[in-house]
Coordinates of C-alpha atoms (C1' of nucleotides) in Angstrom, one line a residue:
Chain A
X164 CA -11.6 -11.7 -20.3
X165 CA -8.3 -11.7 -22.2
X166 CA -7.3 -8.1 -21.6
X167 CA -5.2 -8.0 -18.4
X168 CA -5.4 -4.5 -16.9
X169 CA -2.0 -3.0 -16.3
X170 CA -1.6 -2.8 -12.6
X171 CA -2.6 0.8 -12.1
X172 CA -1.2 3.4 -14.5
X173 CA -1.8 7.1 -14.0
X174 CA 0.0 10.4 -14.2
X175 CA 2.2 9.6 -11.3
X176 CA 3.4 6.2 -12.6
X177 CA 4.1 8.1 -15.8
X178 CA 6.4 10.4 -13.9
X179 CA 8.1 7.4 -12.3
X180 CA 8.5 5.7 -15.6
X181 CA 10.1 8.8 -16.9
X182 CA 12.4 9.1 -13.9
X183 CA 13.4 5.4 -14.2
X184 CA 14.2 6.1 -17.9
X185 CA 16.4 9.0 -17.1
X186 CA 17.8 7.3 -14.0
X187 CA 16.9 10.3 -11.9
X188 CA 16.8 8.2 -8.8
X189 CA 19.0 5.4 -10.1
X190 CA 15.7 3.5 -10.9
X191 CA 14.9 3.5 -7.2
X192 CA 11.3 4.0 -6.1
X193 CA 10.6 4.8 -2.5
X194 CA 7.2 6.3 -1.4
X195 CA 5.7 6.8 2.0
X196 CA 2.3 6.9 3.6
X197 CA 2.4 9.7 6.3
X198 CA -0.7 9.9 8.4
X199 CA -1.1 12.2 11.3
X200 CA -2.3 10.0 14.3
X201 CA -5.1 12.3 15.1
X202 CA -8.0 10.1 14.1
X203 CA -9.0 6.9 12.3
X204 CA -8.1 6.3 8.7
X205 CA -11.0 6.4 6.2
X206 CA -11.6 5.3 2.7
X207 CA -9.8 8.4 1.3
X208 CA -6.7 7.3 3.2
X209 CA -7.2 3.8 1.7
X210 CA -6.9 5.4 -1.7
X211 CA -3.6 7.0 -0.7
X212 CA -2.4 3.7 0.9
X213 CA -3.2 1.7 -2.2
X214 CA -1.5 4.4 -4.3
X215 CA 1.7 4.6 -2.3
X216 CA 2.1 1.0 -1.3
X217 CA 0.8 -0.1 -4.7
X218 CA 3.5 1.9 -6.5
X219 CA 6.2 0.4 -4.3
X220 CA 4.9 -3.1 -5.2
X221 CA 4.6 -2.3 -8.9
X222 CA 8.2 -1.0 -9.1
X223 CA 9.7 -3.4 -6.6
X224 CA 10.4 -0.4 -4.4
X225 CA 9.6 0.5 -0.8
X226 CA 6.9 2.3 1.0
X227 CA 7.3 3.6 4.5
X228 CA 4.5 3.9 7.0
X229 CA 5.4 7.1 8.8
X230 CA 3.5 8.9 11.4
X231 CA 3.6 12.6 11.0
X232 CA 3.4 13.3 14.7
X233 CA 4.5 16.9 15.0
X234 CA 1.5 18.2 16.9
X235 CA 1.4 16.8 20.4
X236 CA -2.0 18.5 21.1
X237 CA -3.9 16.3 18.7
X238 CA -2.1 13.1 18.5
X239 CA -2.7 9.9 20.5
X240 CA -1.4 6.4 20.7
X241 CA -4.8 4.9 20.2
X242 CA -4.8 6.4 16.7
X243 CA -1.4 5.0 15.8
X244 CA -2.5 1.5 16.9
X245 CA -5.6 1.7 14.7
X246 CA -3.7 3.0 11.8
X247 CA -1.2 0.2 12.0
X248 CA -4.1 -2.3 12.2
X249 CA -5.9 -0.7 9.2
X250 CA -2.9 -0.7 6.9
X251 CA -2.1 -4.3 7.8
X252 CA -5.7 -5.3 7.3
X253 CA -5.6 -3.9 3.8
X254 CA -2.8 -6.3 3.2
X255 CA 0.2 -4.0 3.0
X256 CA 3.6 -4.4 4.7
X257 CA 6.6 -2.2 5.4
X258 CA 10.0 -2.9 6.6
X259 CA 10.8 -3.0 10.3
X260 CA 9.0 -0.8 12.7
X261 CA 6.7 2.0 11.6
X262 CA 8.5 5.3 11.4
X263 CA 7.8 8.5 13.3
X264 CA 8.5 12.1 12.4
X265 CA 9.3 12.5 16.1
X266 CA 12.3 10.2 15.6
X267 CA 13.9 13.0 13.7
X268 CA 13.3 15.9 16.1
X269 CA 17.0 16.2 17.1
X270 CA 18.1 16.1 13.4
X271 CA 15.5 18.7 12.5
X272 CA 16.7 20.9 15.3
X273 CA 20.3 20.7 13.9
X274 CA 19.0 21.6 10.5
X275 CA 17.2 24.6 12.0
X276 CA 20.5 25.8 13.5
X277 CA 22.1 25.4 10.1
X278 CA 19.4 27.6 8.6
X279 CA 19.9 30.2 11.3
X280 CA 23.6 30.2 10.6
X281 CA 22.9 30.7 6.9
X282 CA 20.9 33.8 7.9
X283 CA 17.8 32.1 6.6
X284 CA 15.9 31.8 9.8
X285 CA 15.2 34.1 12.8
X286 CA 13.5 34.0 16.1
X287 CA 10.4 36.2 16.1
X288 CA 8.7 37.7 19.2
X289 CA 5.5 38.5 17.5
X290 CA 2.3 36.9 18.9
X291 CA 0.2 34.8 16.7
X292 CA -2.4 37.5 16.0
X293 CA 0.3 39.9 15.2
X294 CA 1.8 37.6 12.7
X295 CA -1.6 37.2 11.2
X296 CA -2.0 40.9 10.9
X297 CA 1.4 41.4 9.3
X298 CA 1.1 38.5 6.9
X299 CA -1.0 40.6 4.5
X300 CA -3.8 39.2 2.4
X301 CA -4.3 37.3 -0.7
X302 CA -4.0 40.4 -2.7
X303 CA -1.8 42.6 -0.5
X304 CA 1.8 41.9 0.5
X305 CA 2.8 41.4 4.2
X306 CA 5.1 43.5 6.2
X307 CA 8.4 42.4 7.7
X308 CA 8.7 41.5 11.4
X309 CA 10.7 43.9 13.5
X310 CA 12.7 40.9 14.6
X311 CA 13.6 39.9 11.2
X312 CA 17.1 41.2 11.2
X313 CA 18.4 39.9 14.5
X314 CA 22.0 38.8 14.4
X315 CA 22.8 35.2 13.8
X316 CA 24.3 34.9 17.3
X317 CA 21.2 36.4 18.9
X318 CA 19.0 34.0 16.9
X319 CA 21.1 31.1 17.9
X320 CA 21.0 32.0 21.6
X321 CA 17.2 32.7 21.6
X322 CA 16.4 29.5 19.7
X323 CA 18.4 27.4 22.1
X324 CA 16.5 29.1 24.9
X325 CA 13.2 28.2 23.2
X326 CA 14.3 24.6 23.3
X327 CA 15.4 24.9 26.9
X328 CA 11.9 26.0 27.9
X329 CA 12.8 29.5 28.8
X330 CA 9.6 30.9 27.2
X331 CA 5.9 30.4 27.4
X332 CA 3.7 28.9 24.7
X333 CA 3.3 31.3 21.9
X334 CA 5.9 33.7 23.1
X335 CA 8.4 33.2 20.3
X336 CA 8.7 31.3 17.1
X337 CA 11.4 30.4 14.7
X338 CA 10.6 31.7 11.3
X339 CA 12.2 31.2 7.9
X340 CA 13.4 34.4 6.3
X341 CA 12.0 34.3 2.8
X342 CA 9.9 37.1 1.4
X343 CA 7.0 38.9 3.0
X344 CA 5.9 40.2 -0.4
X345 CA 5.7 36.8 -2.0
X346 CA 2.5 36.1 -3.9
X347 CA 2.3 32.7 -2.2
X348 CA 1.3 33.2 1.4
X349 CA 3.2 30.2 2.4
X350 CA 6.5 31.9 1.5
X351 CA 5.9 34.9 3.8
X352 CA 8.4 34.0 6.5
X353 CA 6.6 30.8 7.6
X354 CA 6.9 29.6 11.1
X355 CA 9.2 26.6 11.5
X356 CA 8.9 26.0 15.2
X357 CA 6.3 27.0 17.8
X358 CA 6.6 26.6 21.6
X359 CA 4.2 24.0 23.0
X360 CA 4.7 22.8 26.5
X361 CA 2.8 19.7 25.9
X362 CA 3.3 16.0 26.4
X363 CA 4.0 14.2 23.1
X364 CA 2.8 10.6 22.7
X365 CA 6.3 9.4 21.9
X366 CA 8.8 11.9 23.2
X367 CA 6.9 12.8 26.3
X368 CA 8.1 16.1 27.7
X369 CA 11.5 16.0 26.1
X370 CA 10.6 18.8 23.8
X371 CA 8.7 22.1 24.2
X372 CA 9.3 23.3 20.7
X373 CA 7.6 21.4 17.8
X374 CA 8.3 21.7 14.1
X375 CA 5.6 22.9 11.7
X376 CA 4.4 20.6 8.9
X377 CA 6.2 22.4 6.0
X378 CA 9.5 22.4 7.8
X379 CA 9.2 18.9 9.1
X380 CA 7.8 17.0 6.2
X381 CA 10.4 17.7 3.6
X382 CA 13.1 16.7 6.1
X383 CA 11.3 13.5 6.9
X384 CA 11.2 12.6 3.2
X385 CA 14.8 13.7 2.8
X386 CA 16.0 11.7 5.8
X387 CA 14.2 8.6 4.6
X388 CA 15.5 9.0 1.0
X389 CA 12.0 9.1 -0.4
X390 CA 12.0 9.5 -4.2
X391 CA 8.4 10.5 -4.8
X392 CA 6.5 12.3 -2.0
X393 CA 2.9 12.0 -2.9
X394 CA 0.3 14.2 -1.3
X395 CA -3.0 15.8 -1.9
X396 CA -3.9 18.8 -4.0
X397 CA -4.1 21.3 -1.2
X398 CA -0.4 21.0 -0.7
X399 CA 0.4 22.3 -4.2
X400 CA 0.9 25.8 -2.7
X401 CA 3.3 24.3 -0.2
X402 CA 5.6 22.8 -2.7
X403 CA 7.7 26.0 -3.3
X404 CA 8.3 26.0 0.5
X405 CA 9.1 22.2 0.5
X406 CA 11.6 22.9 -2.2
X407 CA 13.0 26.1 -0.5
X408 CA 13.8 24.3 2.7
X409 CA 15.6 21.4 1.1
X410 CA 17.4 23.6 -1.4
X411 CA 18.6 25.9 1.3
X412 CA 19.9 23.0 3.3
X413 CA 21.4 21.4 0.1
X414 CA 20.2 18.0 1.2
X415 CA 18.6 15.0 -0.6
X416 CA 15.6 16.4 -2.2
X417 CA 12.5 14.2 -3.1
X418 CA 9.9 15.3 -5.6
X419 CA 6.5 16.2 -4.3
X420 CA 3.6 15.2 -6.4
X421 CA 0.0 16.1 -5.7
X422 CA -3.1 14.2 -6.6
X423 CA -6.8 14.7 -5.9
X424 CA -8.2 13.3 -2.7
X425 CA -11.2 11.0 -2.8
X426 CA -14.7 12.4 -2.3
X427 CA -17.7 10.1 -2.1
X428 CA -21.3 11.2 -2.4
X429 CA -23.6 10.6 0.6
X430 CA -20.4 10.7 2.7
X431 CA -18.2 13.1 4.7
X432 CA -14.5 12.5 4.7
X433 CA -13.1 15.1 7.0
X434 CA -11.5 13.6 10.1
X435 CA -12.6 16.6 12.1
X436 CA -16.2 16.0 11.1
X437 CA -16.1 12.3 11.6
X438 CA -14.7 12.9 15.0
X439 CA -17.7 15.1 15.7
X440 CA -20.1 12.3 14.8
X441 CA -18.2 10.1 17.3
X442 CA -18.0 12.7 20.0
X443 CA -21.6 13.7 19.8
X444 CA -22.8 10.1 19.8
X445 CA -24.4 10.1 16.4
X446 CA -22.6 6.8 15.6
X447 CA -21.2 3.9 17.6
X448 CA -17.6 5.2 17.6
X449 CA -15.1 5.4 14.8
X450 CA -15.8 1.8 13.8
X451 CA -19.5 2.2 13.4
X452 CA -20.4 0.2 10.3
X453 CA -21.9 3.3 8.7
X454 CA -18.7 5.2 9.0
X455 CA -16.4 5.6 6.0
X456 CA -13.5 4.7 8.2
X457 CA -11.5 1.6 7.3
X458 CA -12.4 0.1 10.6
X459 CA -16.0 0.9 10.0
X460 CA -16.0 -0.7 6.6
X461 CA -14.3 -3.7 8.0
X462 CA -17.0 -4.1 10.7
X463 CA -19.6 -3.5 8.0
X464 CA -18.3 -6.5 6.1
X465 CA -16.1 -4.9 3.4
X466 CA -13.1 -6.9 2.3
X467 CA -9.5 -5.6 1.7
X468 CA -9.8 -6.9 -1.9
X469 CA -12.9 -4.9 -2.6
X470 CA -11.4 -1.8 -1.3
X471 CA -8.2 -2.2 -3.4
X472 CA -10.3 -3.0 -6.4
X473 CA -12.3 0.1 -5.8
X474 CA -9.2 2.1 -5.5
X475 CA -7.9 0.8 -8.8
X476 CA -11.1 1.6 -10.5
X477 CA -11.4 5.2 -9.5
X478 CA -7.9 6.1 -10.7
X479 CA -5.6 8.9 -9.8
X480 CA -5.8 12.3 -11.3
X481 CA -5.6 16.0 -10.3
X482 CA -9.2 16.8 -10.9
X483 CA -11.3 17.0 -7.8
X484 CA -14.3 14.9 -8.2
X485 CA -17.0 13.1 -6.4
X486 CA -17.2 9.3 -6.8
X487 CA -20.6 7.6 -6.6
X488 CA -20.7 5.5 -3.5
X489 CA -22.5 2.9 -5.6
X490 CA -19.1 2.2 -7.2
X491 CA -17.8 1.2 -3.8
X492 CA -20.8 -1.0 -3.1
X493 CA -20.4 -2.6 -6.5
X494 CA -16.8 -3.5 -5.8
X495 CA -17.9 -5.3 -2.6
X496 CA -20.7 -7.2 -4.4
X497 CA -18.3 -8.2 -7.2
X498 CA -15.8 -9.7 -4.7
X499 CA -18.5 -11.4 -2.4
X500 CA -20.6 -12.8 -5.2
X501 CA -17.7 -15.1 -6.2
X502 CA -16.8 -16.3 -2.7
X503 CA -19.5 -15.7 -0.1
X504 CA -21.2 -18.9 1.0
X505 CA -25.0 -18.8 0.5
X506 CA -27.4 -19.5 3.4
X507 CA -31.1 -18.8 3.9
X508 CA -32.4 -16.4 6.4
X509 CA -35.9 -14.9 6.9
X510 CA -35.7 -11.4 8.2
X511 CA -39.4 -10.7 8.5
X512 CA -41.0 -14.1 9.0
X513 CA -44.5 -15.3 8.3
X514 CA -45.5 -18.9 8.9
X515 CA -46.5 -21.2 6.1
X516 CA -48.3 -24.4 6.9
X517 CA -48.1 -27.1 4.3
X518 CA -51.4 -28.9 4.8
X519 CA -50.7 -32.0 2.9
X520 CA -47.3 -32.6 4.4
X521 CA -47.1 -35.4 7.0
X522 CA -47.3 -34.2 10.5
X523 CA -44.1 -34.5 12.5
X524 CA -42.0 -35.5 9.5
X525 CA -38.6 -33.8 9.1
X526 CA -36.7 -34.1 5.8
X527 CA -33.1 -33.4 5.1
X528 CA -32.4 -31.7 1.8
X529 CA -29.3 -30.7 -0.1
X530 CA -28.5 -27.0 -0.7
X531 CA -25.7 -25.6 -2.8
X532 CA -23.3 -23.4 -0.9
X533 CA -22.3 -21.3 -3.9
X534 CA -23.6 -21.5 -7.4
X535 CA -20.6 -19.5 -8.5
X536 CA -18.2 -22.0 -7.1
X537 CA -19.0 -25.7 -7.4
X538 CA -16.1 -26.6 -5.2
X539 CA -17.9 -24.9 -2.3
X540 CA -20.1 -28.1 -2.2
X541 CA -23.4 -28.6 -0.6
X542 CA -24.9 -28.6 2.9
X543 CA -27.9 -30.2 4.6
X544 CA -31.0 -28.2 5.4
X545 CA -34.1 -29.5 7.1
X546 CA -37.7 -29.2 5.9
X547 CA -40.9 -29.7 7.7
X548 CA -44.7 -29.1 7.6
X549 CA -44.3 -25.6 9.0
X550 CA -41.8 -23.1 7.6
X551 CA -41.1 -19.4 7.6
X552 CA -41.0 -17.2 4.5
X553 CA -40.5 -13.5 4.1
X554 CA -43.6 -11.5 4.7
X555 CA -43.2 -9.5 1.5
X556 CA -42.9 -12.7 -0.5
X557 CA -46.6 -13.0 -0.2
X558 CA -49.3 -10.7 -1.5
X559 CA -53.0 -11.1 -1.4
X560 CA -53.6 -8.8 -4.2
X561 CA -50.5 -8.9 -6.4
X562 CA -49.7 -6.7 -9.4
X563 CA -49.3 -8.4 -12.7
X564 CA -45.6 -8.8 -12.6
X565 CA -45.4 -10.2 -9.1
X566 CA -44.2 -13.7 -9.3
X567 CA -43.9 -14.6 -5.7
X568 CA -46.6 -16.3 -3.6
X569 CA -50.2 -15.3 -3.7
X570 CA -53.5 -17.1 -3.4
X571 CA -53.8 -19.9 -5.9
X572 CA -50.3 -19.4 -7.2
X573 CA -47.4 -21.9 -7.3
X574 CA -43.8 -21.0 -6.3
X575 CA -40.6 -22.9 -5.7
X576 CA -39.1 -23.1 -2.2
X577 CA -35.5 -23.1 -3.0
X578 CA -33.9 -26.6 -2.7
X579 CA -37.2 -28.0 -1.5
X580 CA -40.6 -28.3 -3.2
X581 CA -43.1 -26.4 -5.2
X582 CA -46.0 -25.1 -3.1
X583 CA -49.3 -23.6 -4.0
X584 CA -51.2 -21.2 -1.7
X585 CA -54.6 -22.4 -0.8
X586 CA -55.7 -20.2 2.1
X587 CA -54.9 -17.1 3.9
X588 CA -55.5 -17.0 7.7
X589 CA -56.0 -13.7 9.4
X590 CA -56.3 -12.6 12.9
X591 CA -59.0 -10.5 14.4
X592 CA -57.3 -7.3 13.2
X593 CA -57.4 -8.5 9.7
X594 CA -53.7 -9.1 9.5
X595 CA -52.3 -12.2 7.9
X596 CA -51.2 -14.6 10.6
X597 CA -50.6 -17.7 8.6
X598 CA -50.6 -19.0 5.0
X599 CA -51.7 -22.4 4.1
X600 CA -50.3 -24.2 1.1
X601 CA -50.1 -27.6 -0.5
X602 CA -46.9 -29.1 -1.8
X603 CA -46.1 -31.3 -4.7
X604 CA -44.2 -34.3 -3.5
X605 CA -42.9 -34.9 -7.0
X606 CA -40.9 -31.7 -7.0
X607 CA -38.4 -32.6 -4.3
X608 CA -35.2 -30.6 -4.6
X609 CA -37.2 -27.8 -6.2
X610 CA -37.6 -29.2 -9.7
X611 CA -40.3 -30.9 -11.7
X612 CA -39.7 -33.1 -14.7
X613 CA -42.9 -32.1 -16.5
X614 CA -41.6 -28.8 -17.8
X615 CA -43.8 -26.8 -15.6
X616 CA -42.8 -23.2 -15.4
X617 CA -42.5 -21.6 -11.9
X618 CA -41.3 -18.1 -12.0
X619 CA -40.9 -17.4 -8.3
X620 CA -38.3 -19.0 -6.1
X621 CA -38.4 -18.2 -2.4
X622 CA -36.0 -18.6 0.4
X623 CA -37.4 -20.2 3.6
X624 CA -36.4 -21.6 7.0
X625 CA -38.0 -24.6 8.6
X626 CA -40.1 -23.8 11.7
X627 CA -38.9 -27.1 13.2
X628 CA -35.3 -26.2 13.1
X629 CA -33.8 -22.7 13.1
X630 CA -31.8 -20.2 15.1
X631 CA -32.7 -16.6 15.8
X632 CA -30.5 -13.6 15.4
X633 CA -30.7 -9.9 15.4
X634 CA -30.0 -8.2 12.1
X635 CA -28.7 -4.7 11.5
X636 CA -29.7 -3.2 8.2
X637 CA -27.4 -0.4 7.3
X638 CA -28.1 2.4 4.9
X639 CA -26.4 5.6 3.9
X640 CA -25.5 7.7 6.9
X641 CA -26.7 10.9 5.1
X642 CA -29.7 11.8 3.1
X643 CA -28.1 14.1 0.6
X644 CA -25.4 13.4 -2.0
X645 CA -23.5 16.3 -0.4
X646 CA -24.2 16.4 3.3
X647 CA -22.3 19.6 3.7
X648 CA -24.1 21.5 0.9
X649 CA -26.7 23.2 3.0
X650 CA -25.7 24.0 6.5
X651 CA -24.7 21.6 9.2
X652 CA -24.0 18.0 8.0
X653 CA -25.5 16.7 11.3
X654 CA -28.9 17.9 10.1
X655 CA -28.5 15.7 7.1
X656 CA -28.1 12.5 9.0
X657 CA -30.4 9.8 7.7
X658 CA -32.8 8.7 10.4
X659 CA -33.1 5.3 8.7
X660 CA -29.4 4.6 8.4
X661 CA -29.8 1.7 10.8
X662 CA -32.8 -0.6 11.0
X663 CA -32.8 -3.2 13.8
X664 CA -34.5 -6.5 13.2
X665 CA -35.1 -8.7 16.2
X666 CA -35.4 -12.5 16.0
X667 CA -34.8 -13.1 12.4
X668 CA -35.0 -16.8 11.6
X669 CA -31.9 -18.3 10.2
X670 CA -30.6 -21.7 9.0
X671 CA -29.1 -23.6 11.9
X672 CA -25.7 -23.8 10.3
X673 CA -25.2 -20.1 11.1
X674 CA -24.9 -21.0 14.8
X675 CA -21.2 -21.6 14.1
X676 CA -20.8 -18.7 11.8
X677 CA -17.3 -17.3 11.9
X678 CA -16.8 -13.6 12.5
X679 CA -14.4 -13.5 9.5
X680 CA -16.7 -15.0 7.0
X681 CA -19.3 -13.0 5.1
X682 CA -22.4 -14.8 4.0
X683 CA -24.9 -14.2 1.3
X684 CA -28.4 -14.5 2.7
X685 CA -30.1 -15.7 -0.5
X686 CA -32.1 -13.0 -2.3
X687 CA -31.3 -10.5 0.5
X688 CA -27.7 -9.4 0.8
X689 CA -24.4 -10.0 2.3
X690 CA -24.1 -10.3 6.1
X691 CA -21.3 -10.6 8.6
X692 CA -21.3 -11.2 12.3
X693 CA -20.9 -7.9 14.2
X694 CA -17.4 -8.0 15.6
X695 CA -18.2 -5.9 18.5
X696 CA -21.7 -6.8 19.8
X697 CA -22.4 -10.3 18.6
X698 CA -22.1 -13.1 21.2
X699 CA -22.8 -16.8 21.3
X700 CA -26.1 -16.2 23.1
X701 CA -27.1 -13.3 21.0
X702 CA -26.0 -13.4 17.4
X703 CA -26.0 -10.1 15.6
X704 CA -25.4 -9.9 11.8
X705 CA -24.6 -6.7 10.0
X706 CA -25.7 -6.2 6.4
X707 CA -22.7 -5.2 4.4
X708 CA -24.6 -4.5 1.3
X709 CA -27.8 -5.6 -0.2
X710 CA -28.1 -7.6 -3.4
X711 CA -29.1 -5.7 -6.5
X712 CA -32.9 -5.6 -6.5
X713 CA -34.5 -5.0 -9.9
X714 CA -37.9 -5.8 -8.4
X715 CA -37.6 -2.9 -6.0
X716 CA -36.3 -0.8 -8.9
X717 CA -39.4 -1.7 -10.9
X718 CA -41.6 -0.5 -8.1
X719 CA -40.0 2.9 -7.7
Chain B
rU66 C1' -4.2 41.1 -14.3
rG67 C1' -2.9 38.0 -5.9
rG68 C1' -0.9 33.0 -6.3
rG69 C1' -1.6 27.8 -7.4
rG70 C1' -4.5 24.0 -9.8
rC71 C1' -8.4 21.7 -12.8
rG72 C1' -12.3 21.3 -17.1
rU73 C1' -13.8 14.2 -21.7
rC74 C1' -20.8 10.3 -21.3
rG75 C1' -25.3 11.3 -15.3
rU76 C1' -20.5 9.7 -12.2
rC77 C1' -15.2 8.1 -12.3
rU78 C1' -11.5 7.3 -15.9
rA79 C1' -8.6 6.2 -20.8
rA80 C1' -6.9 7.9 -25.7
rU81 C1' 2.7 8.7 -29.4
rG82 C1' -1.5 15.1 -33.2
rG83 C1' -4.8 9.9 -36.5
rU84 C1' -11.9 5.5 -35.6
rA85 C1' -13.3 9.4 -28.4
rG86 C1' -12.7 3.6 -25.3
rG87 C1' -13.6 1.2 -20.3
rA88 C1' -16.1 1.0 -15.5
rC89 C1' -20.3 2.5 -12.4
rA90 C1' -25.3 4.2 -13.0
rC91 C1' -29.5 3.9 -16.1
rC92 C1' -32.6 1.2 -20.0
rU93 C1' -33.8 -3.3 -23.3
rG94 C1' -33.7 -8.5 -24.1
rG95 C1' -31.8 -13.6 -23.0
rU96 C1' -30.2 -17.5 -19.4
rU97 C1' -31.2 -18.8 -14.4
rU98 C1' -33.6 -23.4 -8.4
rU99 C1' -31.4 -16.0 -5.8
rG100 C1' -36.2 -10.5 -9.4
rG101 C1' -28.7 -12.2 -7.6
rU102 C1' -24.8 -13.8 -11.0
rC103 C1' -23.8 -14.3 -16.2
rC104 C1' -24.6 -13.1 -21.5
rA105 C1' -26.1 -9.8 -25.6
rG106 C1' -27.5 -5.0 -26.7
rG107 C1' -28.8 0.3 -25.9
rC108 C1' -28.4 5.4 -23.9
rA109 C1' -24.7 9.0 -23.3
rG110 C1' -19.1 13.0 -23.5
rU111 C1' -14.2 16.4 -25.3
rU112 C1' -16.8 24.0 -21.3
rG113 C1' -17.5 28.1 -25.4
rG114 C1' -15.0 30.9 -29.5
rG115 C1' -10.9 31.6 -32.6
rG116 C1' -6.1 29.7 -34.6
rU117 C1' -2.1 26.1 -36.4
rU118 C1' -2.6 21.4 -39.1
rC119 C1' -4.3 17.0 -44.4
rG120 C1' -6.1 15.9 -39.4
rA121 C1' -6.9 18.8 -32.6
rG122 C1' -9.7 16.0 -26.5
rU123 C1' -4.3 16.6 -27.3
rC124 C1' -0.6 22.3 -29.7
rC125 C1' -1.5 28.1 -29.5
rC126 C1' -4.7 32.4 -28.3
rU127 C1' -9.0 33.9 -25.8
rA128 C1' -13.4 33.7 -23.0
rC129 C1' -16.0 31.1 -19.3
rG130 C1' -16.6 27.8 -15.1
rC131 C1' -14.9 25.0 -10.8
rC132 C1' -11.4 23.9 -6.6
rC133 C1' -7.3 25.4 -3.1
rC134 C1' -4.5 29.3 -0.2
rA135 C1' -4.4 34.7 4.6
rG136 C1' -3.2 28.0 11.6
rC137 C1' 2.1 29.2 16.1
rC138 C1' -3.1 22.4 12.1
rA139 C1' -1.6 18.5 8.8

RNA sequence: UGGGGCGUCGUCUAAUGGUAGGACACCUGGUUUUGGUCCAGGCAGUUGGGGUUCGAGUCCCUACGCCCCAGCCA
């Protein structure tokens, strides 16, 4: 391919190119990724991370990892740890320590005093339901708080008392004095501070008033000298307020730009809902391999590269859309196909006896580690009179296009020999218990020099030498493209999203499988050791994604 | 006639006013010691209606459709 794709270009990079051209920010580019530590990051956040850090890389700028920790009720240290891990795992770096909104609480407080002094903010005694009643509706204007015209000195005194802890939760708020008639609800005297006597994960009990998002976020961006403050579409309505605060204070003023968040079919992306899956035990925690969390994808066997590639592929726009999860799966296959070592593993074994093969003999054969990469070399595998093949690689009564094993037919055992089925042995229930074949000694290595055509090639494992492992086959967590479309998404959980396979027979080389490596089980899919439950005595492999299967497609 | 956004193949995404292109999905065929990969090909789109223009996905008008907003959440 001779066309090198420009490292991500979209409507945001166009704005930046423009800004660099006009020297709006002195050709400086500084973004930030500002998660709230109230849950684990998911693939939607990955899009934002790739965007923000990617832009910094592209322009030789910076991107801050900043925790937007302004709500002590929801935030926990466990989440900041996981977020740091996830961003690092994706391969992005930031300068020094991660930043925290809570670092700026004192500064924000001072700015609030300034706003009060300007006559632009006031302490309001209304309770939250009263504020709600007076805010008006989408179509009708709100009414002004009776406390709106308190004197500056009274506001100052009251606000300081709020901070000092003289009031109960919810008793008072600090509000911006903007316009109760404004068509944009966000501008109807929004709350800047609420009273919360709660322990904060970083500041402990130092504060009992906490800034609201709109007040805090612009200041965080301003303090950090962010140039482009990139957020999702639902904040479009908040931009006038973002601008109002920074304009009123006459401080450094970044530009907020909104883009559409990622939606995936067969997936839910809301942190609140993912938390429910965790809390109600529908999944094995935030890192369950079926979860769209970054830690879940990691445990599933996804690679940072595949996620970044996916992120590049879906682009950045303002349309809200639903991306086909197949696109994500494809990104993984694309990455793994090139570098995953191949091994053979039989998930649902049936025994094959090669009747004309010498009893007790064990042969060592060469197997390619990766046909896509000659430098991956070869390995030794052992072959014997009895082997295992996949149960569905044999059919007694095959359809025309079936070119696997059946009575009288010849197939290739990959890297070994051609075998021909001579007899099917059944137990008293009529189930196939064993298959008898003969082999052609002249086809060692899996090739004949007489031009014979063998359509089918099967993977296999020697019954004389193998290891056993449990396999977890993962499928989509939900049955419907849009799990939230009809009622409760929990009702749409796919009962077959996890299939457990006990005692699969695997090549012995897998006994020293590394948890970091992802293997392709020939003809089956990509597998990785489960980072949580696998142990030396009980190997457990997760299927990251299956191989494309045009045979299965044909049978649909 | 509350405000703010958005409409391009089935899906995602490109196109200084100048041949509507790419990816995924789907379908053919070829190669293949993975029914994988790879290769070749195919299917398929500018929400509707007007206008400006030699020329409109792009500009204007209009209609329609979809999303977001009434937390002391972010």
